[in-house]
PDB file of C-alpha atoms and ligand atoms in Angstrom:
ATOM      1  CA  MET A 144      93.560  88.312 123.113  1.00 96.00           C
ATOM      2  CA  PHE A 145      96.741  89.124 121.211  1.00 97.00           C
ATOM      3  CA  GLU A 146      99.193  86.223 121.117  1.00 98.00           C
ATOM      4  CA  PHE A 147     102.970  86.430 120.669  1.00 98.00           C
ATOM      5  CA  ARG A 148     104.823  83.154 120.122  1.00 98.00           C
ATOM      6  CA  VAL A 149     108.577  83.383 120.353  1.00 98.00           C
ATOM      7  CA  ILE A 150     110.778  80.648 118.928  1.00 98.00           C
ATOM      8  CA  THR A 151     114.172  80.753 120.631  1.00 98.00           C
ATOM      9  CA  ILE A 152     116.940  78.577 122.026  1.00 97.00           C
ATOM     10  CA  PHE A 153     116.685  80.649 125.241  1.00 97.00           C
ATOM     11  CA  PRO A 154     113.040  80.406 126.280  1.00 98.00           C
ATOM     12  CA  GLU A 155     113.998  81.185 129.864  1.00 98.00           C
ATOM     13  CA  LEU A 156     114.980  84.727 128.853  1.00 97.00           C
ATOM     14  CA  PHE A 157     111.289  85.469 128.324  1.00 97.00           C
ATOM     15  CA  GLU A 158     110.060  84.269 131.695  1.00 96.00           C
ATOM     16  CA  SER A 159     110.678  87.395 133.727  1.00 95.00           C
ATOM     17  CA  PHE A 160     110.071  89.637 130.693  1.00 95.00           C
ATOM     18  CA  ARG A 161     106.534  88.329 130.219  1.00 94.00           C
ATOM     19  CA  GLU A 162     105.688  88.803 133.905  1.00 92.00           C
ATOM     20  CA  ALA A 163     107.160  92.251 134.494  1.00 89.00           C
ATOM     21  CA  SER A 164     105.776  95.671 133.916  1.00 84.00           C
ATOM     22  CA  LEU A 165     102.992  96.518 131.480  1.00 88.00           C
ATOM     23  CA  ILE A 166     103.401  93.262 129.637  1.00 92.00           C
ATOM     24  CA  GLY A 167     102.745  91.320 132.796  1.00 92.00           C
ATOM     25  CA  LYS A 168      99.759  93.463 133.726  1.00 91.00           C
ATOM     26  CA  ALA A 169      98.294  93.086 130.291  1.00 93.00           C
ATOM     27  CA  GLY A 170      98.942  89.331 130.561  1.00 92.00           C
ATOM     28  CA  SER A 171      96.969  89.052 133.756  1.00 91.00           C
ATOM     29  CA  LYS A 172      94.120  91.071 132.218  1.00 93.00           C
ATOM     30  CA  GLU A 173      94.198  88.528 129.382  1.00 94.00           C
ATOM     31  CA  LEU A 174      94.776  91.242 126.786  1.00 95.00           C
ATOM     32  CA  LEU A 175      97.871  89.483 125.559  1.00 96.00           C
ATOM     33  CA  LYS A 176      99.910  86.353 125.931  1.00 96.00           C
ATOM     34  CA  VAL A 177     103.643  85.762 125.376  1.00 97.00           C
ATOM     35  CA  LYS A 178     104.468  82.129 124.660  1.00 98.00           C
ATOM     36  CA  PRO A 179     108.131  81.114 124.419  1.00 98.00           C
ATOM     37  CA  ILE A 180     108.793  78.049 122.323  1.00 98.00           C
ATOM     38  CA  ASP A 181     112.094  76.113 122.573  1.00 98.00           C
ATOM     39  CA  LEU A 182     113.522  75.503 119.109  1.00 98.00           C
ATOM     40  CA  ARG A 183     115.355  72.448 120.475  1.00 98.00           C
ATOM     41  CA  ASP A 184     111.976  70.719 120.906  1.00 98.00           C
ATOM     42  CA  PHE A 185     111.970  70.402 117.136  1.00 98.00           C
ATOM     43  CA  THR A 186     115.218  68.402 116.870  1.00 98.00           C
ATOM     44  CA  ASP A 187     115.452  64.625 116.966  1.00 97.00           C
ATOM     45  CA  ASP A 188     119.078  63.919 117.766  1.00 97.00           C
ATOM     46  CA  ARG A 189     120.452  63.210 121.235  1.00 98.00           C
ATOM     47  CA  HIS A 190     122.231  66.562 121.438  1.00 98.00           C
ATOM     48  CA  ARG A 191     119.195  68.525 120.260  1.00 98.00           C
ATOM     49  CA  THR A 192     121.333  70.238 117.594  1.00 98.00           C
ATOM     50  CA  VAL A 193     120.034  73.443 116.046  1.00 97.00           C
ATOM     51  CA  ASP A 194     123.212  74.680 114.315  1.00 96.00           C
ATOM     52  CA  ASP A 195     126.027  73.422 112.180  1.00 96.00           C
ATOM     53  CA  ALA A 196     129.215  74.680 110.388  1.00 96.00           C
ATOM     54  CA  PRO A 197     128.685  76.757 107.254  1.00 95.00           C
ATOM     55  CA  TYR A 198     129.221  75.118 103.810  1.00 97.00           C
ATOM     56  CA  GLY A 199     132.193  76.808 102.135  1.00 97.00           C
ATOM     57  CA  GLY A 200     133.914  77.333 105.472  1.00 96.00           C
ATOM     58  CA  GLY A 201     134.194  80.376 107.574  1.00 94.00           C
ATOM     59  CA  SER A 202     133.756  81.216 111.223  1.00 92.00           C
ATOM     60  CA  GLY A 203     130.630  80.760 113.338  1.00 92.00           C
ATOM     61  CA  MET A 204     127.664  78.452 113.033  1.00 94.00           C
ATOM     62  CA  VAL A 205     124.511  78.491 110.937  1.00 96.00           C
ATOM     63  CA  MET A 206     121.037  77.583 112.226  1.00 97.00           C
ATOM     64  CA  LYS A 207     119.809  74.415 110.526  1.00 97.00           C
ATOM     65  CA  ALA A 208     116.783  74.617 108.244  1.00 98.00           C
ATOM     66  CA  GLU A 209     115.022  71.478 109.478  1.00 98.00           C
ATOM     67  CA  PRO A 210     114.168  72.417 113.059  1.00 98.00           C
ATOM     68  CA  ILE A 211     113.069  75.839 111.836  1.00 98.00           C
ATOM     69  CA  PHE A 212     110.682  74.292 109.298  1.00 98.00           C
ATOM     70  CA  LYS A 213     109.300  71.872 111.876  1.00 98.00           C
ATOM     71  CA  ALA A 214     108.759  74.653 114.386  1.00 98.00           C
ATOM     72  CA  LEU A 215     107.014  76.847 111.816  1.00 98.00           C
ATOM     73  CA  GLU A 216     104.820  73.981 110.594  1.00 98.00           C
ATOM     74  CA  LYS A 217     103.674  73.382 114.123  1.00 98.00           C
ATOM     75  CA  ASN A 218     102.662  77.048 114.303  1.00 98.00           C
ATOM     76  CA  GLU A 219     100.789  77.352 111.028  1.00 97.00           C
ATOM     77  CA  GLY A 220      98.325  80.223 110.866  1.00 98.00           C
ATOM     78  CA  CYS A 221     100.743  82.688 112.598  1.00 98.00           C
ATOM     79  CA  HIS A 222     102.186  85.762 110.952  1.00 98.00           C
ATOM     80  CA  LYS A 223     105.818  84.689 110.879  1.00 98.00           C
ATOM     81  CA  VAL A 224     108.632  87.178 111.449  1.00 98.00           C
ATOM     82  CA  LEU A 225     112.359  86.490 111.414  1.00 98.00           C
ATOM     83  CA  LEU A 226     114.387  88.854 113.550  1.00 98.00           C
ATOM     84  CA  THR A 227     117.645  89.640 111.741  1.00 97.00           C
ATOM     85  CA  PRO A 228     119.862  92.673 111.124  1.00 95.00           C
ATOM     86  CA  GLN A 229     119.103  92.093 107.413  1.00 95.00           C
ATOM     87  CA  GLY A 230     115.415  92.802 107.896  1.00 97.00           C
ATOM     88  CA  ALA A 231     113.378  95.943 107.321  1.00 98.00           C
ATOM     89  CA  PRO A 232     114.049  98.518 110.041  1.00 98.00           C
ATOM     90  CA  LEU A 233     111.290  98.475 112.683  1.00 98.00           C
ATOM     91  CA  THR A 234     109.182 101.653 112.726  1.00 95.00           C
ATOM     92  CA  GLN A 235     106.056 102.739 114.529  1.00 94.00           C
ATOM     93  CA  LYS A 236     104.212 102.241 111.292  1.00 95.00           C
ATOM     94  CA  ILE A 237     105.299  98.586 111.018  1.00 97.00           C
ATOM     95  CA  ALA A 238     104.380  98.145 114.673  1.00 97.00           C
ATOM     96  CA  HIS A 239     100.834  99.386 113.984  1.00 96.00           C
ATOM     97  CA  ARG A 240     100.472  96.821 111.195  1.00 98.00           C
ATOM     98  CA  LEU A 241     101.853  93.987 113.368  1.00 98.00           C
ATOM     99  CA  ALA A 242      99.337  94.907 116.098  1.00 98.00           C
ATOM    100  CA  GLY A 243      96.682  93.563 113.719  1.00 98.00           C
ATOM    101  CA  GLN A 244      98.472  90.311 113.018  1.00 98.00           C
ATOM    102  CA  SER A 245      97.859  87.958 116.000  1.00 98.00           C
ATOM    103  CA  PRO A 246      99.036  85.255 116.509  1.00 98.00           C
ATOM    104  CA  LEU A 247     102.405  86.887 115.809  1.00 98.00           C
ATOM    105  CA  LEU A 248     105.330  84.478 115.666  1.00 99.00           C
ATOM    106  CA  LEU A 249     108.787  85.897 116.331  1.00 98.00           C
ATOM    107  CA  PHE A 250     111.747  83.776 115.434  1.00 98.00           C
ATOM    108  CA  CYS A 251     115.001  84.603 117.153  1.00 98.00           C
ATOM    109  CA  GLY A 252     117.986  83.883 114.978  1.00 92.00           C
ATOM    110  CA  ARG A 253     121.321  83.089 116.669  1.00 82.00           C
ATOM    111  CA  TYR A 254     124.865  82.483 115.631  1.00 70.00           C
ATOM    112  CA  GLU A 255     125.900  83.790 112.181  1.00 82.00           C
ATOM    113  CA  GLY A 256     122.461  83.450 110.724  1.00 91.00           C
ATOM    114  CA  VAL A 257     119.930  80.930 109.450  1.00 96.00           C
ATOM    115  CA  ASP A 258     120.197  78.556 106.525  1.00 97.00           C
ATOM    116  CA  GLU A 259     119.117  80.577 103.505  1.00 97.00           C
ATOM    117  CA  ARG A 260     116.575  77.877 102.579  1.00 97.00           C
ATOM    118  CA  ALA A 261     114.665  78.511 105.793  1.00 97.00           C
ATOM    119  CA  ARG A 262     114.293  82.208 105.177  1.00 97.00           C
ATOM    120  CA  GLY A 263     111.608  81.772 102.565  1.00 96.00           C
ATOM    121  CA  ALA A 264     109.309  80.225 105.139  1.00 97.00           C
ATOM    122  CA  PHE A 265     108.824  83.590 106.906  1.00 98.00           C
ATOM    123  CA  ASP A 266     106.333  86.263 105.955  1.00 98.00           C
ATOM    124  CA  GLU A 267     108.812  89.043 106.661  1.00 98.00           C
ATOM    125  CA  GLU A 268     112.176  89.937 108.235  1.00 98.00           C
ATOM    126  CA  ILE A 269     112.612  92.735 110.767  1.00 98.00           C
ATOM    127  CA  SER A 270     115.639  94.470 112.195  1.00 97.00           C
ATOM    128  CA  ILE A 271     115.548  96.707 115.279  1.00 97.00           C
ATOM    129  CA  GLY A 272     118.521  98.774 114.074  1.00 97.00           C
ATOM    130  CA  ASP A 273     121.793  98.903 112.252  1.00 97.00           C
ATOM    131  CA  PHE A 274     123.825  96.980 114.863  1.00 96.00           C
ATOM    132  CA  VAL A 275     124.433  93.334 115.501  1.00 94.00           C
ATOM    133  CA  LEU A 276     123.040  91.584 118.589  1.00 96.00           C
ATOM    134  CA  ASN A 277     124.173  88.105 119.549  1.00 94.00           C
ATOM    135  CA  GLY A 278     120.692  86.906 118.617  1.00 95.00           C
ATOM    136  CA  GLY A 279     117.137  87.924 117.979  1.00 97.00           C
ATOM    137  CA  GLU A 280     115.919  87.603 121.596  1.00 98.00           C
ATOM    138  CA  VAL A 281     116.349  91.217 122.644  1.00 98.00           C
ATOM    139  CA  ALA A 282     114.995  92.293 119.251  1.00 98.00           C
ATOM    140  CA  ALA A 283     111.890  90.105 119.810  1.00 98.00           C
ATOM    141  CA  MET A 284     111.376  91.734 123.227  1.00 98.00           C
ATOM    142  CA  ALA A 285     111.557  95.153 121.555  1.00 98.00           C
ATOM    143  CA  VAL A 286     108.903  94.078 119.027  1.00 98.00           C
ATOM    144  CA  ILE A 287     106.661  92.706 121.799  1.00 97.00           C
ATOM    145  CA  GLU A 288     106.929  95.956 123.718  1.00 96.00           C
ATOM    146  CA  VAL A 289     106.241  98.213 120.802  1.00 96.00           C
ATOM    147  CA  VAL A 290     103.336  96.154 119.558  1.00 97.00           C
ATOM    148  CA  SER A 291     101.842  95.580 123.037  1.00 96.00           C
ATOM    149  CA  ARG A 292     101.516  99.291 123.632  1.00 94.00           C
ATOM    150  CA  LEU A 293      99.209  99.458 120.632  1.00 95.00           C
ATOM    151  CA  ILE A 294      96.833  96.772 121.745  1.00 95.00           C
ATOM    152  CA  PRO A 295      93.580  98.352 122.979  1.00 93.00           C
ATOM    153  CA  GLY A 296      93.420  98.387 126.788  1.00 92.00           C
ATOM    154  CA  VAL A 297      97.109  97.758 127.440  1.00 92.00           C
ATOM    155  CA  LEU A 298      97.910 101.424 128.073  1.00 88.00           C
ATOM    156  CA  GLY A 299      96.013 104.104 129.921  1.00 77.00           C
ATOM    157  CA  ASN A 300      95.011 107.172 127.905  1.00 67.00           C
ATOM    158  CA  SER A 301      97.762 109.400 129.192  1.00 56.00           C
ATOM    159  CA  GLU A 302     100.418 106.964 127.953  1.00 64.00           C
ATOM    160  CA  SER A 303      98.924 106.398 124.580  1.00 65.00           C
ATOM    161  CA  ILE A 304      99.109 110.161 123.828  1.00 50.00           C
ATOM    162  CA  VAL A 305     102.908 109.966 124.009  1.00 60.00           C
ATOM    163  CA  GLU A 306     102.919 107.220 121.415  1.00 57.00           C
ATOM    164  CA  GLU A 307     100.695 109.188 119.147  1.00 63.00           C
ATOM    165  CA  SER A 308     103.101 112.095 119.016  1.00 62.00           C
ATOM    166  CA  PHE A 309     105.844 109.860 117.740  1.00 65.00           C
ATOM    167  CA  SER A 310     103.493 108.428 115.187  1.00 61.00           C
ATOM    168  CA  LEU A 311     102.972 111.911 113.993  1.00 76.00           C
ATOM    169  CA  GLY A 312     106.629 111.996 113.139  1.00 90.00           C
ATOM    170  CA  ALA A 313     108.189 114.374 115.683  1.00 94.00           C
ATOM    171  CA  LEU A 314     110.217 113.667 118.804  1.00 95.00           C
ATOM    172  CA  GLU A 315     108.827 114.240 122.230  1.00 93.00           C
ATOM    173  CA  TYR A 316     109.007 117.695 123.905  1.00 96.00           C
ATOM    174  CA  PRO A 317     111.117 118.078 127.104  1.00 96.00           C
ATOM    175  CA  GLN A 318     109.395 117.079 130.376  1.00 96.00           C
ATOM    176  CA  TYR A 319     109.878 118.364 133.948  1.00 98.00           C
ATOM    177  CA  THR A 320     108.626 117.351 137.341  1.00 97.00           C
ATOM    178  CA  ARG A 321     109.191 118.666 140.937  1.00 97.00           C
ATOM    179  CA  PRO A 322     111.166 120.411 142.253  1.00 98.00           C
ATOM    180  CA  GLU A 323     110.742 123.732 140.465  1.00 97.00           C
ATOM    181  CA  MET A 324     114.417 124.524 140.936  1.00 97.00           C
ATOM    182  CA  PHE A 325     117.046 121.819 140.644  1.00 98.00           C
ATOM    183  CA  ASP A 326     120.788 122.338 140.748  1.00 98.00           C
ATOM    184  CA  GLY A 327     120.313 125.965 139.733  1.00 98.00           C
ATOM    185  CA  ALA A 328     118.101 125.064 136.769  1.00 97.00           C
ATOM    186  CA  SER A 329     114.498 126.151 136.785  1.00 97.00           C
ATOM    187  CA  VAL A 330     111.454 124.719 135.049  1.00 98.00           C
ATOM    188  CA  PRO A 331     110.457 126.798 131.978  1.00 97.00           C
ATOM    189  CA  HIS A 332     108.096 129.474 133.139  1.00 97.00           C
ATOM    190  CA  VAL A 333     105.299 128.653 130.726  1.00 97.00           C
ATOM    191  CA  LEU A 334     104.826 125.221 132.317  1.00 98.00           C
ATOM    192  CA  LEU A 335     103.874 126.873 135.632  1.00 97.00           C
ATOM    193  CA  SER A 336     101.481 129.286 133.922  1.00 97.00           C
ATOM    194  CA  GLY A 337      98.420 127.056 134.123  1.00 97.00           C
ATOM    195  CA  ASN A 338      97.555 128.256 130.611  1.00 98.00           C
ATOM    196  CA  HIS A 339      96.849 125.049 128.689  1.00 97.00           C
ATOM    197  CA  LYS A 340      96.954 126.590 125.262  1.00 98.00           C
ATOM    198  CA  ARG A 341     100.327 128.256 125.909  1.00 98.00           C
ATOM    199  CA  VAL A 342     101.708 125.034 127.326  1.00 97.00           C
ATOM    200  CA  GLN A 343     100.506 123.085 124.281  1.00 97.00           C
ATOM    201  CA  ASP A 344     102.058 125.632 121.846  1.00 97.00           C
ATOM    202  CA  TRP A 345     105.375 125.626 123.770  1.00 98.00           C
ATOM    203  CA  ARG A 346     105.513 121.839 123.688  1.00 97.00           C
ATOM    204  CA  ARG A 347     104.836 121.723 119.967  1.00 96.00           C
ATOM    205  CA  GLY A 348     107.578 124.293 119.319  1.00 97.00           C
ATOM    206  CA  GLN A 349     110.079 122.371 121.469  1.00 97.00           C
ATOM    207  CA  ALA A 350     109.161 119.067 119.810  1.00 97.00           C
ATOM    208  CA  LEU A 351     109.776 120.577 116.405  1.00 97.00           C
ATOM    209  CA  LEU A 352     113.036 122.181 117.462  1.00 98.00           C
ATOM    210  CA  ARG A 353     114.269 118.908 118.957  1.00 97.00           C
ATOM    211  CA  THR A 354     113.329 117.006 115.848  1.00 97.00           C
ATOM    212  CA  ARG A 355     115.078 119.514 113.618  1.00 98.00           C
ATOM    213  CA  ASP A 356     118.283 119.457 115.680  1.00 98.00           C
ATOM    214  CA  ARG A 357     118.479 115.760 116.486  1.00 98.00           C
ATOM    215  CA  ARG A 358     116.679 114.007 113.606  1.00 97.00           C
ATOM    216  CA  PRO A 359     116.855 116.051 110.439  1.00 98.00           C
ATOM    217  CA  ASP A 360     115.776 112.904 108.605  1.00 96.00           C
ATOM    218  CA  LEU A 361     112.458 112.955 110.446  1.00 95.00           C
ATOM    219  CA  PHE A 362     112.145 116.720 110.306  1.00 97.00           C
ATOM    220  CA  GLU A 363     112.337 116.715 106.529  1.00 97.00           C
ATOM    221  CA  LYS A 364     109.270 114.505 106.307  1.00 96.00           C
ATOM    222  CA  LEU A 365     107.068 116.675 108.569  1.00 96.00           C
ATOM    223  CA  GLU A 366     104.324 118.709 107.035  1.00 96.00           C
ATOM    224  CA  LEU A 367     104.400 121.919 108.993  1.00 96.00           C
ATOM    225  CA  SER A 368     101.423 124.270 109.262  1.00 96.00           C
ATOM    226  CA  GLN A 369     101.916 128.032 109.492  1.00 98.00           C
ATOM    227  CA  LEU A 370     101.285 127.754 113.252  1.00 97.00           C
ATOM    228  CA  ASP A 371     104.001 125.051 113.445  1.00 97.00           C
ATOM    229  CA  ARG A 372     106.448 127.386 111.692  1.00 98.00           C
ATOM    230  CA  ASN A 373     105.680 130.166 114.091  1.00 98.00           C
ATOM    231  CA  LEU A 374     106.023 127.906 117.149  1.00 98.00           C
ATOM    232  CA  LEU A 375     109.374 126.582 115.855  1.00 98.00           C
ATOM    233  CA  GLU A 376     110.562 130.152 115.240  1.00 98.00           C
ATOM    234  CA  GLN A 377     109.556 131.069 118.799  1.00 98.00           C
ATOM    235  CA  ALA A 378     111.415 128.008 120.150  1.00 98.00           C
ATOM    236  CA  ILE A 379     114.524 128.987 118.244  1.00 98.00           C
ATOM    237  CA  GLU A 380     114.303 132.535 119.659  1.00 97.00           C
ATOM    238  CA  ASP A 381     113.854 131.212 123.204  1.00 95.00           C
ATOM    239  CA  LYS A 382     116.907 129.025 122.833  1.00 93.00           C
ATOM    240  CA  ASP A 383     119.093 131.899 121.673  1.00 89.00           C
ATOM    241  CA  LYS A 384     118.053 134.070 124.601  1.00 82.00           C
TER     242      LYS A 384
HETATM  243  N1  ADE B 692     119.602  89.817 115.473  1.00 61.71           N
HETATM  244  C1  ADE B 692     120.876  90.276 115.597  1.00 61.71           C
HETATM  245  N2  ADE B 692     120.915  91.606 115.463  1.00 61.71           N
HETATM  246  C2  ADE B 692     119.638  92.008 115.233  1.00 61.71           C
HETATM  247  C3  ADE B 692     119.014  93.265 114.966  1.00 61.71           C
HETATM  248  N3  ADE B 692     119.728  94.398 114.907  1.00 61.71           N
HETATM  249  N4  ADE B 692     117.674  93.273 114.759  1.00 61.71           N
HETATM  250  C4  ADE B 692     116.970  92.138 114.763  1.00 61.71           C
HETATM  251  N5  ADE B 692     117.490  90.923 115.018  1.00 61.71           N
HETATM  252  C5  ADE B 692     118.817  90.850 115.235  1.00 61.71           C
END
C-alpha cells in the first residue's frame, strides 16, 4: 500500500479530499492511504505556536524550525518533500519517481515561509507552478492526485492511456461525445468513420498541432517521426480548410 503523510496546520482540509473520487476508491481498496498530521501536535506551549515574526523585520510570519524538526523526526523513514514556490516545478517525470517513494511525506508550508534552518531536513522541495498559494495544502493535494494515478490498480486501463500520452510529451487530442451536432458544430467526420487507424492518425496529428500552438516549449522537445510530420502537416491543412 502506498502511504502519503501530510503535515499541515489544516488537517481537516484533507478529510473530504481523501474520501472523494478516485483517491477514496483507492483508499477503500487499500491501494493507498492519506494520513493528515497536525503540525500543532509537535508544539509544547499553551497556544500550540507554529509561527513567529521574522528576524530582521518585515511583514508576515515564519514557520518555526522546532515543530518541523519534531514532526519530521517522528516520521523518520519517509521521503520528505517540502511544498514551496521555491521548489523544483512538478512534472509527470517527477511524479513517476515519487510513485516509488512510499511513505511519502508532504509538508505544507504556510505564511511567508519556513525557517531556513528547517529546510535542510527535507529530501527535496517541490512547486506546483509559478504562482503563490496561501500555503502548501492545495499543492500537496495536487501531488497526491498526480502520484496516485500512477500507483498500479488505482486507474482502469482506459484512464491510464491518457496519462501515458502526456508522459510522451504531447498535449491531449480534442475529444467529443454525443450529440453528433451541437449548436451548429459537428463532430469531425473521421471520428464517426469506425476506422481505428484513421482515428488514431487524426488524433496524433491533432495532439501535435495543439502542442505546437499552445506549448511550443514542449513541442521543441518532441522527437517526431516522418509519420508524425505527415500527420501534423495534414492537421494544419485541415485547420486551414
Ligand atoms: N506554497 C505556496 N505556493 C506554492 C506553490 N506554487 N507550489 C507549492 N507550494 C506552494
